[in-house]
Coordinates of C-alpha atoms in Angstrom, one line a residue:
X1 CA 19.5 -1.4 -20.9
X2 CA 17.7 1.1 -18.9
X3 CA 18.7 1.6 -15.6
X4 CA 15.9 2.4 -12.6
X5 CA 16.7 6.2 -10.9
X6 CA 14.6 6.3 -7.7
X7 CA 15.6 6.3 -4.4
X8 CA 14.9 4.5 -1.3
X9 CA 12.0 6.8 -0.7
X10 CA 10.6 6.1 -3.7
X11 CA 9.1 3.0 -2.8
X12 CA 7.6 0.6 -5.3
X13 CA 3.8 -0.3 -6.0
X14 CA 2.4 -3.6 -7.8
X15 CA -0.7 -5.1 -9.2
X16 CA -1.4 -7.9 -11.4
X17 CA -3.4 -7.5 -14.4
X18 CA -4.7 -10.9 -15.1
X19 CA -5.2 -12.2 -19.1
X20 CA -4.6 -8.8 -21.1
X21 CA -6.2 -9.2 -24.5
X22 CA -3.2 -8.6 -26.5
X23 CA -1.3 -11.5 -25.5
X24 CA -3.2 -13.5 -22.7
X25 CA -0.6 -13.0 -20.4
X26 CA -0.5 -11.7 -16.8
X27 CA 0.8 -8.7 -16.6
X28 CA 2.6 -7.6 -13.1
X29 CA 2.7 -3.8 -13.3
X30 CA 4.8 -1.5 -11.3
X31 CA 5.6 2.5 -10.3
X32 CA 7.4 4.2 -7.9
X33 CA 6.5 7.7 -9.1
X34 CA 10.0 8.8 -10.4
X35 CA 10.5 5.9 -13.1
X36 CA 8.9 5.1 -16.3
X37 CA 5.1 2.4 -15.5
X38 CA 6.8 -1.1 -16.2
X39 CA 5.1 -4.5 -16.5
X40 CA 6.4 -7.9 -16.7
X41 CA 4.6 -11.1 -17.9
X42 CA 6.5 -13.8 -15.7
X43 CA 8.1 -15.4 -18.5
X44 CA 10.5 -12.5 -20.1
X45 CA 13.8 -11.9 -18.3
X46 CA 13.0 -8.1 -18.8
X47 CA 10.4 -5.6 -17.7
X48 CA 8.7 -3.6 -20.6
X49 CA 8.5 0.4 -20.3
X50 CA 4.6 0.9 -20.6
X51 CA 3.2 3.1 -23.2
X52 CA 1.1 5.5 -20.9
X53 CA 3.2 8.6 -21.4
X54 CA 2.9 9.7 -17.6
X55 CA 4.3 8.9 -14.5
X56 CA 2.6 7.9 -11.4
X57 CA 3.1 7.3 -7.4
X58 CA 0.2 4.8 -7.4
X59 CA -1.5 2.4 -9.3
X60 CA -4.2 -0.6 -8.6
X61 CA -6.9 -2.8 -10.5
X62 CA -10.0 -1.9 -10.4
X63 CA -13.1 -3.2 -12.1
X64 CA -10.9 -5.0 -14.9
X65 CA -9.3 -1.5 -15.4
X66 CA -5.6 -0.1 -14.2
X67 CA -6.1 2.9 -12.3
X68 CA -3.4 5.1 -12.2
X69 CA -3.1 8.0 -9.5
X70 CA -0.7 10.8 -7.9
X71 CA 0.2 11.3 -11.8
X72 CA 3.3 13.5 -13.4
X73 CA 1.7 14.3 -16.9
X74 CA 4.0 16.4 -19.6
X75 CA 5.4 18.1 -16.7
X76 CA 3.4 18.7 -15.0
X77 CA 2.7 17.6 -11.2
X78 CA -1.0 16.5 -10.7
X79 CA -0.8 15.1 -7.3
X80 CA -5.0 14.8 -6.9
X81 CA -5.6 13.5 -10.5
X82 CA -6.5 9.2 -11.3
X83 CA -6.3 8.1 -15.1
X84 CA -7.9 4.7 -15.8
X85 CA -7.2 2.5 -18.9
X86 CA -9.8 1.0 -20.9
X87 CA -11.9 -2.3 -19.6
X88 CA -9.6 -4.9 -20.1
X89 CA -6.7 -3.1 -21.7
X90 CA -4.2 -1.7 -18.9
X91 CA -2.2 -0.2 -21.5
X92 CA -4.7 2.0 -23.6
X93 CA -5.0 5.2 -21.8
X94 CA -6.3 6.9 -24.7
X95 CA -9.8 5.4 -25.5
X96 CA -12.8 3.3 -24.6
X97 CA -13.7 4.0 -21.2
X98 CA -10.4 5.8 -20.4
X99 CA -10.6 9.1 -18.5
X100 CA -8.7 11.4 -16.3
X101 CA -10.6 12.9 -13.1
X102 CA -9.4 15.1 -10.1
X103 CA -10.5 13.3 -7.2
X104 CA -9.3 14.8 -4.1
X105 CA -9.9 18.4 -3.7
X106 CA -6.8 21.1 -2.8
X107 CA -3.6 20.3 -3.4
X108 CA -2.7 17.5 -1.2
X109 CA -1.7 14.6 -3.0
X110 CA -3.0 10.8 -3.3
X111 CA -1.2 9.2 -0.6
X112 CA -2.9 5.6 -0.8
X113 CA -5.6 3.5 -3.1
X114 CA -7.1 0.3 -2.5
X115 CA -9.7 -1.9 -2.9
X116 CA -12.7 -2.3 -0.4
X117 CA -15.6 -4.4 -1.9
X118 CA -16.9 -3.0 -5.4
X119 CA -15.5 0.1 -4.1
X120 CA -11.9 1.7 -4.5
X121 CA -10.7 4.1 -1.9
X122 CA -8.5 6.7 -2.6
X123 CA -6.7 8.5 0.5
X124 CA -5.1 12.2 0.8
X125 CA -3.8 13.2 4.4
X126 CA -6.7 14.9 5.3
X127 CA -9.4 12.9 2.9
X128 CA -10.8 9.7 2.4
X129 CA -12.7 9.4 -1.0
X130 CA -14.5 6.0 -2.4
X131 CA -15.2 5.1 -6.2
X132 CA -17.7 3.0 -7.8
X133 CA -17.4 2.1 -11.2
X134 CA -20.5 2.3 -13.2
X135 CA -19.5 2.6 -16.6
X136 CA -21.4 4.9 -19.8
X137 CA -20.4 8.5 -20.0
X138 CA -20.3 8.8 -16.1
X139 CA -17.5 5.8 -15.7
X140 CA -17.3 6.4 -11.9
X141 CA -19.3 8.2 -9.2
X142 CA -17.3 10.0 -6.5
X143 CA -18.3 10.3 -2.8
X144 CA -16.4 12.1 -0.3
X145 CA -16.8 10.4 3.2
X146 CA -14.4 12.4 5.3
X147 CA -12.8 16.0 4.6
X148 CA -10.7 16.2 7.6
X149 CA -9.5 12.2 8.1
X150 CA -7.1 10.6 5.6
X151 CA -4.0 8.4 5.6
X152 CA -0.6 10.4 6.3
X153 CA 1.5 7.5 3.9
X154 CA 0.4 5.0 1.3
X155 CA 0.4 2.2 4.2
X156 CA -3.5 0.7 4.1
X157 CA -4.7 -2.8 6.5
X158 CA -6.8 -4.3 3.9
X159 CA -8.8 -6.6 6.4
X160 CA -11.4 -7.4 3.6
X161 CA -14.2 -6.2 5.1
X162 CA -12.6 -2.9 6.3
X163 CA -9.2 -1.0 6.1
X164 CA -7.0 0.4 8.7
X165 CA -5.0 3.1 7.9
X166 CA -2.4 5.8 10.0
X167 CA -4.1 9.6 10.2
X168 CA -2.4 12.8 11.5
X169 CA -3.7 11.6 15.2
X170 CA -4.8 8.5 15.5
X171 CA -5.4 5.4 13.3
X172 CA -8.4 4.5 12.0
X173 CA -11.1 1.6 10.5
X174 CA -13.1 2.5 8.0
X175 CA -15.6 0.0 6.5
X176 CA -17.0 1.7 3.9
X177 CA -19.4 4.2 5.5
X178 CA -17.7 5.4 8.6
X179 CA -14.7 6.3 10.3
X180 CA -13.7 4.9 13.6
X181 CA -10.6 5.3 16.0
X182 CA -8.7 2.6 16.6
X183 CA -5.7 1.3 18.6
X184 CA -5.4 4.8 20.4
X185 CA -3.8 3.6 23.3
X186 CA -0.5 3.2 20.8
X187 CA -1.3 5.5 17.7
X188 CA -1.8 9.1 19.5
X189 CA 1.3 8.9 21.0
X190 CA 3.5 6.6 18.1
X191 CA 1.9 9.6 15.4
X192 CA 2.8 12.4 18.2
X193 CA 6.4 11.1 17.5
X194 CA 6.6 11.0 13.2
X195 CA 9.3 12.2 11.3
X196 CA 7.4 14.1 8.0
X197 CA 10.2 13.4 5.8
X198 CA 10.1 9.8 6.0
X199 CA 6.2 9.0 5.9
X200 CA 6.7 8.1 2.7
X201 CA 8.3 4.8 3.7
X202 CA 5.8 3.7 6.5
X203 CA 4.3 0.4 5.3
X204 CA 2.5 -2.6 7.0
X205 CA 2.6 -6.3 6.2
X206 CA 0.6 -9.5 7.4
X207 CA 2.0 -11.9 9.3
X208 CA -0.7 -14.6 8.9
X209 CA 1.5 -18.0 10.6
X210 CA 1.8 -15.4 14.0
X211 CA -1.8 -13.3 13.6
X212 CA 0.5 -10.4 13.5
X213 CA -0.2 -6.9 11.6
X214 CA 3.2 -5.6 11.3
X215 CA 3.3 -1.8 10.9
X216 CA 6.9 0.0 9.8
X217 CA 6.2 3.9 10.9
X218 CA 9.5 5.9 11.2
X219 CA 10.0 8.4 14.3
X220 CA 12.0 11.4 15.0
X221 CA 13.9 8.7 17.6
X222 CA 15.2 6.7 15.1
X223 CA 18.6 6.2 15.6
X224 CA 19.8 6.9 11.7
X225 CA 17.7 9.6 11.1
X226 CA 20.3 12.1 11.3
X227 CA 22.8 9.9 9.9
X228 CA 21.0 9.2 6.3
X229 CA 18.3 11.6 6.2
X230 CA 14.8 10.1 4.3
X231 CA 16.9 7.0 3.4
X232 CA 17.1 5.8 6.8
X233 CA 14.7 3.0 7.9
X234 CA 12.6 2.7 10.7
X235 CA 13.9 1.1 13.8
X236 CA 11.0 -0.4 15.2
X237 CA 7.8 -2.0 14.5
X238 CA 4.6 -2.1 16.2
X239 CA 2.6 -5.4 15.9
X240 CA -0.9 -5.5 15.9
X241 CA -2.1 -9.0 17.1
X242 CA -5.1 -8.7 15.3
X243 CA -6.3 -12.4 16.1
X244 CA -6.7 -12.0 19.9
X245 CA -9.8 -11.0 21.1
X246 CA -10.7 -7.6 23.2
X247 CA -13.8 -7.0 25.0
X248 CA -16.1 -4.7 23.3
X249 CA -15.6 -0.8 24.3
X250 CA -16.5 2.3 22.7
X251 CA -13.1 2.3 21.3
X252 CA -11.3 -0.7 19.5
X253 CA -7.9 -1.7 21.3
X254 CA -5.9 -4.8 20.2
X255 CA -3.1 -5.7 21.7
X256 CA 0.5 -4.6 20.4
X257 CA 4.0 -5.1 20.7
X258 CA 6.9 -3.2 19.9
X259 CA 10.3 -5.1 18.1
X260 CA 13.1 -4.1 16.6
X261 CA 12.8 -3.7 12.9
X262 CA 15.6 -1.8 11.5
X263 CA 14.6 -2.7 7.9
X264 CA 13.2 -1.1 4.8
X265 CA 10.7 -3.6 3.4
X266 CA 9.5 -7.2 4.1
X267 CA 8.0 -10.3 2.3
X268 CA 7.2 -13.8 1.9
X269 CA 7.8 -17.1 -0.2
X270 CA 6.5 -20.5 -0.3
X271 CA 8.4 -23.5 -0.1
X272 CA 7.7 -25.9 -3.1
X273 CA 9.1 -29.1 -1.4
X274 CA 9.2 -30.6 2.3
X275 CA 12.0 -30.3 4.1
X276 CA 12.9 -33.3 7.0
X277 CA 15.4 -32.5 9.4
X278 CA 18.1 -34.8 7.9
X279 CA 18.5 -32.6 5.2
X280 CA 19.3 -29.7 6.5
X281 CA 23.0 -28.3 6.0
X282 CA 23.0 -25.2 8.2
X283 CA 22.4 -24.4 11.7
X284 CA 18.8 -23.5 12.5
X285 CA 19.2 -19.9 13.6
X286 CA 20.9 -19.8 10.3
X287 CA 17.7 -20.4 8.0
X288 CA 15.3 -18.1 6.6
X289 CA 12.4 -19.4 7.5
X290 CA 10.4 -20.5 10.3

């Protein structure tokens, strides 16, 4: 048995690699940066320790390929470096198509990748970067859309048609060619009010059933923060209700609300059966769900 060694702060990234050649399975990868690249197929009651031979804060499929990013490679640190596997084969790191390429320029780090139409964006804290696959000896072309505007953590709105994202000032929507402000009647201030050392644990989640954007961001007003240093959650949450409509301004400004949110992650499940009200056992304010 090999036990996991991150922290808290070392949060946990997934993507599912669907029908891998060698055994037709689905494979759910995962990385948190400090701990060996695992994958699971769904059906073992163990993960498998990947055979890449690096370490990495990010990963996500792209293009039928696992791109890795933010990489630890024999050593050494490579914060602004992506690998990608072969077409097909998120394991073989080595051949085909497989390459490594520095992709954000200095030395601040991958803080964020995700997908946005045939294009994957890759984030630093002060650049936004998109990647389009093309394949031959080229494999991807490169295009720097901003070299002052990034994301601050690893926390990306993927709307579909356009992300938002948390910058050192404001947040912003980008669609793919530009950069826009957004929500600056909460963000300027909220951002004013960040604690660096715990950026790394911002994240945001969907509601759908409320039309809620939930965003986790941790302050310097936190109430544990001096208690438990970067392993202390954020107290609050802002949420984005992203399904209300605003008149059109020069600036885009949804309505928020604050709650209190003293936790460090969040998720959802689906119910496989009904449920009448005769068979339940516990009190309503009991159950966990709605």
């Amino acid at each position: 048995r090999k036990k996991f060694t991150g922290a808290l702060s070392d949060i946990w990234e997934y993507d599912v690699f669907s029908k891998v050649p060698t055994s037709f399975d689905n494979q759910l990868w995962m990385t948190n940066g400090v701990d060996d690249i695992v994958y699971w197929t769904g059906t073992d009651d163990f993960c498998t320790i990947s055979s890449v031979g690096f370490k990495a804060k990010h990963l996500r499929v792209f293009a039928n390929m696992m791109i890795f990013g933010n990489l630890v490679q024999s050593g050494s640190s490579l914060t602004t470096d992506i690998i990608n596997s072969d077409v097909g084969d998120p394991s073989n790191v080595s051949s085909g198509l497989s390459e490594q390429f520095k992709v954000i320029r200095g030395s601040l780090g991958i803080t964020a990748m995700d997908l946005l139409s045939d294009y994957l964006v890759l984030y630093s804290r002060d650049q936004t970067v998109i990647s389009q696959f093309v394949g031959g000896d080229l494999v991807f072309i490169f295009r720097e859309v901003s070299n002052n505007i990034g994301s601050v953590s690893r926390a990306v709105a993927n709307f579909g048609d356009y992300h938002e994202f948390l910058g050192t000032d404001t947040q912003y929507r980008f669609n793919g060619a530009t950069l826009t402000p957004s929500n600056d009647h909460i963000w300027r201030e909220v951002i004013r009010q960040q604690d660096p050392a715990r950026l790394q644990i911002t994240y945001v989640f969907f509601d759908d059933e409320n039309g809620d954007l939930i965003w986790s961001f941790p302050q310097t007003s936190d109430p544990d923060i001096g208690n438990k240093g970067v392993n202390a959650s954020a107290a609050k949450a802002f949420s984005e209700h992203y399904l209300e409509e605003v008149p059109l301004t020069q600036h885009i400004r949804v309505p928020y609300s604050q709650r209190s949110f003293p936790f460090t992650g969040i998720g959802y499940f689906s119910r496989q059966t009904g449920l009448t009200w005769d068979q339940l056992t516990d009190q309503w304010q009991e159950l966990n769900f709605k």
